[in-house]
Amino acid sequence: MAGGPVSVNTAMISLGLAQVRIGASATNIAQINRCLGSAASIGSLANTKFIGNVDFWNHESGFPLKEDLSVPIRESAALECNFEEITPYNLALARGLDPASYNKTPLSGEIALGALTTPSYVRMESIYTYPDGQNQMAMIFPRAQVASSTELDFQKEDNVKPPIMITSKRADST
């Protein structure tokens, strides 16, 4: 008999990174399934991490007090990643600007600093392909914002991997 937990379905073991695709939120807001093609990818990534936060209100009673009820009162979802391709498009995205007006492929470009504004709304689709090459998992934020500080950490023997945090926002009819 084997000791410890044993795999139930090895096809569902995750290894590797998700592809992150960015597109227009307002144009695609009604789409509940994937609608962005691979051309919408922000390119090579160093890591991808889904974060699903839930805040709970806890009720306590008795003496000494002991918890007897937990009620979820707020939830949020975010995708944290570090991109590797330093393009004007990706840097604009990292600054919270609408990346659609920036080119994805040039080796030069200009991102104005200062005059901060509310981050633009974007659609984010994260497509993870399992190692079997057949199964996929999609995480879709129909309306999201990139709210993070931009860091370009140049290293002697490693590439730059600026972090961004893509946070899901309300996308219902209200």
Tab-separated table of N, CA, C and O in Angstrom, residues 76-152:
chain	number	residue	atom	x	y	z
A	76	SER	N	-12.186	38.941	-4.323
A	76	SER	CA	-11.492	39.580	-5.434
A	76	SER	C	-10.666	38.524	-6.152
A	76	SER	O	-10.362	37.470	-5.602
A	77	ALA	N	-10.335	38.839	-7.394
A	77	ALA	CA	-9.506	37.926	-8.185
A	77	ALA	C	-8.450	38.753	-8.903
A	77	ALA	O	-8.709	39.874	-9.333
A	78	ALA	N	-7.267	38.187	-9.017
A	78	ALA	CA	-6.173	38.875	-9.704
A	78	ALA	C	-5.258	37.851	-10.337
A	78	ALA	O	-5.205	36.690	-9.922
A	79	LEU	N	-4.556	38.295	-11.356
A	79	LEU	CA	-3.514	37.491	-11.963
A	79	LEU	C	-2.233	38.301	-11.869
A	79	LEU	O	-2.180	39.438	-12.325
A	80	GLU	N	-1.254	37.707	-11.225
A	80	GLU	CA	0.057	38.350	-11.073
A	80	GLU	C	1.013	37.648	-12.025
A	80	GLU	O	1.020	36.420	-12.109
A	81	CYS	N	1.771	38.431	-12.764
A	81	CYS	CA	2.755	37.814	-13.649
A	81	CYS	C	3.941	38.755	-13.853
A	81	CYS	O	3.882	39.930	-13.502
A	82	ASN	N	5.001	38.201	-14.360
A	82	ASN	CA	6.189	38.964	-14.734
A	82	ASN	C	6.409	38.735	-16.217
A	82	ASN	O	6.630	37.597	-16.637
A	83	PHE	N	6.323	39.800	-17.003
A	83	PHE	CA	6.534	39.643	-18.440
A	83	PHE	C	8.007	39.828	-18.768
A	83	PHE	O	8.752	40.457	-18.030
A	84	GLU	N	8.433	39.240	-19.879
A	84	GLU	CA	9.842	39.284	-20.251
A	84	GLU	C	10.107	40.154	-21.476
A	84	GLU	O	11.226	40.606	-21.673
A	85	GLU	N	9.098	40.376	-22.298
A	85	GLU	CA	9.277	41.152	-23.520
A	85	GLU	C	9.010	42.626	-23.228
A	85	GLU	O	7.884	43.015	-22.952
A	86	ILE	N	10.067	43.409	-23.259
A	86	ILE	CA	9.985	44.826	-22.893
A	86	ILE	C	9.629	45.639	-24.139
A	86	ILE	O	10.500	46.147	-24.845
A	87	THR	N	8.335	45.723	-24.425
A	87	THR	CA	7.829	46.469	-25.575
A	87	THR	C	7.060	47.686	-25.075
A	87	THR	O	6.603	47.705	-23.924
A	88	PRO	N	6.859	48.698	-25.935
A	88	PRO	CA	6.013	49.822	-25.525
A	88	PRO	C	4.613	49.358	-25.111
A	88	PRO	O	4.036	49.887	-24.165
A	89	TYR	N	4.076	48.348	-25.786
A	89	TYR	CA	2.759	47.802	-25.460
A	89	TYR	C	2.740	47.278	-24.026
A	89	TYR	O	1.864	47.624	-23.231
A	90	ASN	N	3.698	46.423	-23.669
A	90	ASN	CA	3.736	45.834	-22.331
A	90	ASN	C	4.027	46.870	-21.254
A	90	ASN	O	3.487	46.799	-20.152
A	91	LEU	N	4.886	47.831	-21.545
A	91	LEU	CA	5.171	48.886	-20.562
A	91	LEU	C	3.964	49.790	-20.358
A	91	LEU	O	3.685	50.209	-19.236
A	92	ALA	N	3.228	50.077	-21.442
A	92	ALA	CA	1.994	50.868	-21.302
A	92	ALA	C	0.991	50.104	-20.437
A	92	ALA	O	0.358	50.674	-19.550
A	93	LEU	N	0.856	48.802	-20.689
A	93	LEU	CA	-0.036	47.962	-19.886
A	93	LEU	C	0.364	48.011	-18.416
A	93	LEU	O	-0.472	48.189	-17.530
A	94	ALA	N	1.654	47.887	-18.142
A	94	ALA	CA	2.154	47.908	-16.764
A	94	ALA	C	1.876	49.245	-16.080
A	94	ALA	O	1.693	49.290	-14.867
A	95	ARG	N	1.824	50.330	-16.842
A	95	ARG	CA	1.540	51.659	-16.285
A	95	ARG	C	0.048	51.918	-16.132
A	95	ARG	O	-0.358	52.967	-15.655
A	96	GLY	N	-0.800	50.971	-16.575
A	96	GLY	CA	-2.242	51.158	-16.481
A	96	GLY	C	-2.813	51.937	-17.650
A	96	GLY	O	-3.981	52.310	-17.635
A	97	LEU	N	-2.002	52.165	-18.674
A	97	LEU	CA	-2.464	52.872	-19.861
A	97	LEU	C	-3.180	51.900	-20.786
A	97	LEU	O	-2.992	50.684	-20.694
A	98	ASP	N	-3.978	52.419	-21.712
A	98	ASP	CA	-4.623	51.562	-22.701
A	98	ASP	C	-3.551	51.099	-23.674
A	98	ASP	O	-3.037	51.901	-24.468
A	99	PRO	N	-3.178	49.823	-23.644
A	99	PRO	CA	-2.066	49.373	-24.487
A	99	PRO	C	-2.408	49.332	-25.969
A	99	PRO	O	-1.513	49.248	-26.800
A	100	ALA	N	-3.701	49.413	-26.324
A	100	ALA	CA	-4.106	49.300	-27.728
A	100	ALA	C	-3.483	50.383	-28.601
A	100	ALA	O	-3.304	50.184	-29.798
A	101	SER	N	-3.145	51.517	-28.016
A	101	SER	CA	-2.566	52.595	-28.819
A	101	SER	C	-1.042	52.516	-28.892
A	101	SER	O	-0.400	53.434	-29.394
A	102	TYR	N	-0.460	51.431	-28.407
A	102	TYR	CA	0.994	51.235	-28.451
A	102	TYR	C	1.317	50.008	-29.290
A	102	TYR	O	0.581	49.024	-29.278
A	103	ASN	N	2.441	50.047	-29.981
A	103	ASN	CA	2.850	48.959	-30.851
A	103	ASN	C	3.432	47.812	-30.023
A	103	ASN	O	4.164	48.040	-29.073
A	104	LYS	N	3.118	46.583	-30.431
A	104	LYS	CA	3.600	45.404	-29.699
A	104	LYS	C	5.010	44.989	-30.080
A	104	LYS	O	5.679	44.319	-29.329
A	105	THR	N	5.460	45.324	-31.273
A	105	THR	CA	6.694	44.736	-31.762
A	105	THR	C	7.908	45.647	-31.909
A	105	THR	O	8.993	45.136	-32.108
A	106	PRO	N	7.817	46.966	-31.857
A	106	PRO	CA	9.017	47.755	-32.138
A	106	PRO	C	10.049	47.636	-31.020
A	106	PRO	O	9.721	47.311	-29.884
A	107	LEU	N	11.278	47.904	-31.380
A	107	LEU	CA	12.343	47.898	-30.387
A	107	LEU	C	12.504	49.259	-29.734
A	107	LEU	O	13.332	49.428	-28.859
A	108	SER	N	11.738	50.231	-30.177
A	108	SER	CA	11.786	51.545	-29.539
A	108	SER	C	10.385	52.114	-29.473
A	108	SER	O	9.500	51.725	-30.221
A	109	GLY	N	10.192	53.022	-28.573
A	109	GLY	CA	8.897	53.656	-28.392
A	109	GLY	C	8.978	54.615	-27.238
A	109	GLY	O	10.034	54.799	-26.632
A	110	GLU	N	7.872	55.229	-26.927
A	110	GLU	CA	7.860	56.253	-25.896
A	110	GLU	C	6.633	56.088	-25.005
A	110	GLU	O	5.518	55.944	-25.499
A	111	ILE	N	6.863	56.070	-23.698
A	111	ILE	CA	5.799	56.020	-22.706
A	111	ILE	C	5.975	57.263	-21.839
A	111	ILE	O	6.987	57.404	-21.159
A	112	ALA	N	5.006	58.161	-21.877
A	112	ALA	CA	5.103	59.391	-21.098
A	112	ALA	C	4.907	59.090	-19.610
A	112	ALA	O	4.068	58.280	-19.231
A	113	LEU	N	5.700	59.718	-18.781
A	113	LEU	CA	5.577	59.582	-17.328
A	113	LEU	C	4.872	60.812	-16.772
A	113	LEU	O	4.850	61.866	-17.396
A	114	GLY	N	4.338	60.681	-15.575
A	114	GLY	CA	3.607	61.780	-14.964
A	114	GLY	C	2.166	61.775	-15.427
A	114	GLY	O	1.725	60.906	-16.160
A	115	ALA	N	1.414	62.746	-14.984
A	115	ALA	CA	-0.008	62.880	-15.347
A	115	ALA	C	-0.748	61.560	-15.140
A	115	ALA	O	-1.386	61.041	-16.047
A	116	LEU	N	-0.648	61.012	-13.942
A	116	LEU	CA	-1.297	59.738	-13.641
A	116	LEU	C	-2.808	59.846	-13.776
A	116	LEU	O	-3.405	60.865	-13.431
A	117	THR	N	-3.411	58.793	-14.286
A	117	THR	CA	-4.862	58.711	-14.404
A	117	THR	C	-5.309	57.329	-13.938
A	117	THR	O	-4.491	56.435	-13.711
A	118	THR	N	-6.608	57.162	-13.821
A	118	THR	CA	-7.162	55.865	-13.463
A	118	THR	C	-6.757	54.834	-14.511
A	118	THR	O	-6.838	55.117	-15.705
A	119	PRO	N	-6.298	53.661	-14.090
A	119	PRO	CA	-5.908	52.641	-15.074
A	119	PRO	C	-7.057	52.306	-16.027
A	119	PRO	O	-8.220	52.266	-15.623
A	120	SER	N	-6.722	52.072	-17.271
A	120	SER	CA	-7.704	51.712	-18.293
A	120	SER	C	-8.283	50.332	-18.009
A	120	SER	O	-7.641	49.483	-17.404
A	121	TYR	N	-9.508	50.129	-18.478
A	121	TYR	CA	-10.124	48.807	-18.374
A	121	TYR	C	-9.695	47.969	-19.567
A	121	TYR	O	-9.681	48.442	-20.708
A	122	VAL	N	-9.323	46.734	-19.308
A	122	VAL	CA	-8.917	45.793	-20.349
A	122	VAL	C	-9.615	44.459	-20.090
A	122	VAL	O	-10.131	44.213	-19.004
A	123	ARG	N	-9.624	43.610	-21.093
A	123	ARG	CA	-10.089	42.231	-20.934
A	123	ARG	C	-8.839	41.365	-20.810
A	123	ARG	O	-7.897	41.517	-21.575
A	124	MET	N	-8.822	40.469	-19.832
A	124	MET	CA	-7.686	39.572	-19.650
A	124	MET	C	-8.184	38.140	-19.760
A	124	MET	O	-9.163	37.753	-19.128
A	125	GLU	N	-7.504	37.368	-20.604
A	125	GLU	CA	-7.758	35.945	-20.696
A	125	GLU	C	-6.438	35.229	-20.449
A	125	GLU	O	-5.432	35.519	-21.100
A	126	SER	N	-6.445	34.348	-19.493
A	126	SER	CA	-5.266	33.550	-19.177
A	126	SER	C	-5.567	32.121	-19.596
A	126	SER	O	-6.532	31.521	-19.128
A	127	ILE	N	-4.753	31.590	-20.501
A	127	ILE	CA	-4.974	30.245	-21.030
A	127	ILE	C	-3.821	29.358	-20.565
A	127	ILE	O	-2.677	29.565	-20.939
A	128	TYR	N	-4.160	28.387	-19.750
A	128	TYR	CA	-3.159	27.424	-19.285
A	128	TYR	C	-3.392	26.100	-20.004
A	128	TYR	O	-4.502	25.562	-19.990
A	129	THR	N	-2.347	25.561	-20.634
A	129	THR	CA	-2.419	24.259	-21.284
A	129	THR	C	-1.664	23.264	-20.415
A	129	THR	O	-0.501	23.467	-20.089
A	130	TYR	N	-2.363	22.202	-20.033
A	130	TYR	CA	-1.754	21.155	-19.205
A	130	TYR	C	-0.658	20.438	-19.990
A	130	TYR	O	-0.663	20.441	-21.226
A	131	PRO	N	0.281	19.799	-19.284
A	131	PRO	CA	1.391	19.119	-19.953
A	131	PRO	C	0.970	18.056	-20.971
A	131	PRO	O	1.744	17.746	-21.876
A	132	ASP	N	-0.260	17.528	-20.873
A	132	ASP	CA	-0.689	16.528	-21.856
A	132	ASP	C	-0.954	17.153	-23.224
A	132	ASP	O	-1.158	16.448	-24.204
A	133	GLY	N	-0.975	18.500	-23.299
A	133	GLY	CA	-1.183	19.198	-24.551
A	133	GLY	C	-2.616	19.186	-25.045
A	133	GLY	O	-2.928	19.782	-26.073
A	134	GLN	N	-3.506	18.532	-24.330
A	134	GLN	CA	-4.911	18.400	-24.739
A	134	GLN	C	-5.842	19.280	-23.916
A	134	GLN	O	-6.718	19.930	-24.460
A	135	ASN	N	-5.662	19.268	-22.623
A	135	ASN	CA	-6.568	19.978	-21.718
A	135	ASN	C	-6.085	21.393	-21.465
A	135	ASN	O	-4.886	21.649	-21.387
A	136	GLN	N	-7.053	22.296	-21.325
A	136	GLN	CA	-6.746	23.696	-21.040
A	136	GLN	C	-7.649	24.207	-19.925
A	136	GLN	O	-8.735	23.685	-19.696
A	137	MET	N	-7.175	25.244	-19.256
A	137	MET	CA	-7.960	25.959	-18.261
A	137	MET	C	-7.897	27.437	-18.626
A	137	MET	O	-6.809	27.970	-18.865
A	138	ALA	N	-9.046	28.083	-18.688
A	138	ALA	CA	-9.098	29.507	-19.014
A	138	ALA	C	-9.600	30.284	-17.808
A	138	ALA	O	-10.561	29.875	-17.152
A	139	MET	N	-8.935	31.383	-17.514
A	139	MET	CA	-9.396	32.333	-16.513
A	139	MET	C	-9.672	33.626	-17.262
A	139	MET	O	-8.782	34.145	-17.944
A	140	ILE	N	-10.894	34.130	-17.165
A	140	ILE	CA	-11.286	35.297	-17.944
A	140	ILE	C	-11.733	36.404	-17.008
A	140	ILE	O	-12.597	36.203	-16.155
A	141	PHE	N	-11.121	37.581	-17.167
A	141	PHE	CA	-11.567	38.795	-16.494
A	141	PHE	C	-12.125	39.696	-17.595
A	141	PHE	O	-11.367	40.356	-18.298
A	142	PRO	N	-13.459	39.746	-17.779
A	142	PRO	CA	-14.025	40.559	-18.855
A	142	PRO	C	-13.704	42.048	-18.700
A	142	PRO	O	-13.620	42.775	-19.678
A	143	ARG	N	-13.538	42.466	-17.455
A	143	ARG	CA	-13.226	43.867	-17.164
A	143	ARG	C	-12.185	43.872	-16.053
A	143	ARG	O	-12.439	43.421	-14.937
A	144	ALA	N	-11.011	44.355	-16.369
A	144	ALA	CA	-9.900	44.323	-15.413
A	144	ALA	C	-9.085	45.606	-15.531
A	144	ALA	O	-9.196	46.340	-16.519
A	145	GLN	N	-8.269	45.841	-14.521
A	145	GLN	CA	-7.330	46.951	-14.537
A	145	GLN	C	-5.967	46.435	-14.101
A	145	GLN	O	-5.877	45.511	-13.287
A	146	VAL	N	-4.927	47.057	-14.630
A	146	VAL	CA	-3.572	46.765	-14.176
A	146	VAL	C	-3.215	47.865	-13.189
A	146	VAL	O	-3.138	49.034	-13.544
A	147	ALA	N	-3.048	47.470	-11.945
A	147	ALA	CA	-2.736	48.426	-10.883
A	147	ALA	C	-1.472	47.954	-10.179
A	147	ALA	O	-1.533	47.162	-9.248
A	148	SER	N	-0.344	48.399	-10.682
A	148	SER	CA	0.921	48.011	-10.067
A	148	SER	C	1.974	49.057	-10.405
A	148	SER	O	1.830	49.815	-11.348
A	149	SER	N	3.005	49.081	-9.618
A	149	SER	CA	4.127	49.970	-9.888
A	149	SER	C	5.050	49.289	-10.896
A	149	SER	O	5.212	48.071	-10.878
A	150	THR	N	5.644	50.088	-11.765
A	150	THR	CA	6.522	49.525	-12.791
A	150	THR	C	7.935	49.404	-12.254
A	150	THR	O	8.482	50.348	-11.705
A	151	GLU	N	8.513	48.218	-12.403
A	151	GLU	CA	9.897	47.965	-12.004
A	151	GLU	C	10.634	47.316	-13.161
A	151	GLU	O	10.174	46.317	-13.696
A	152	LEU	N	11.759	47.901	-13.541
A	152	LEU	CA	12.645	47.290	-14.528
A	152	LEU	C	13.957	47.017	-13.816
A	152	LEU	O	14.793	47.894	-13.672
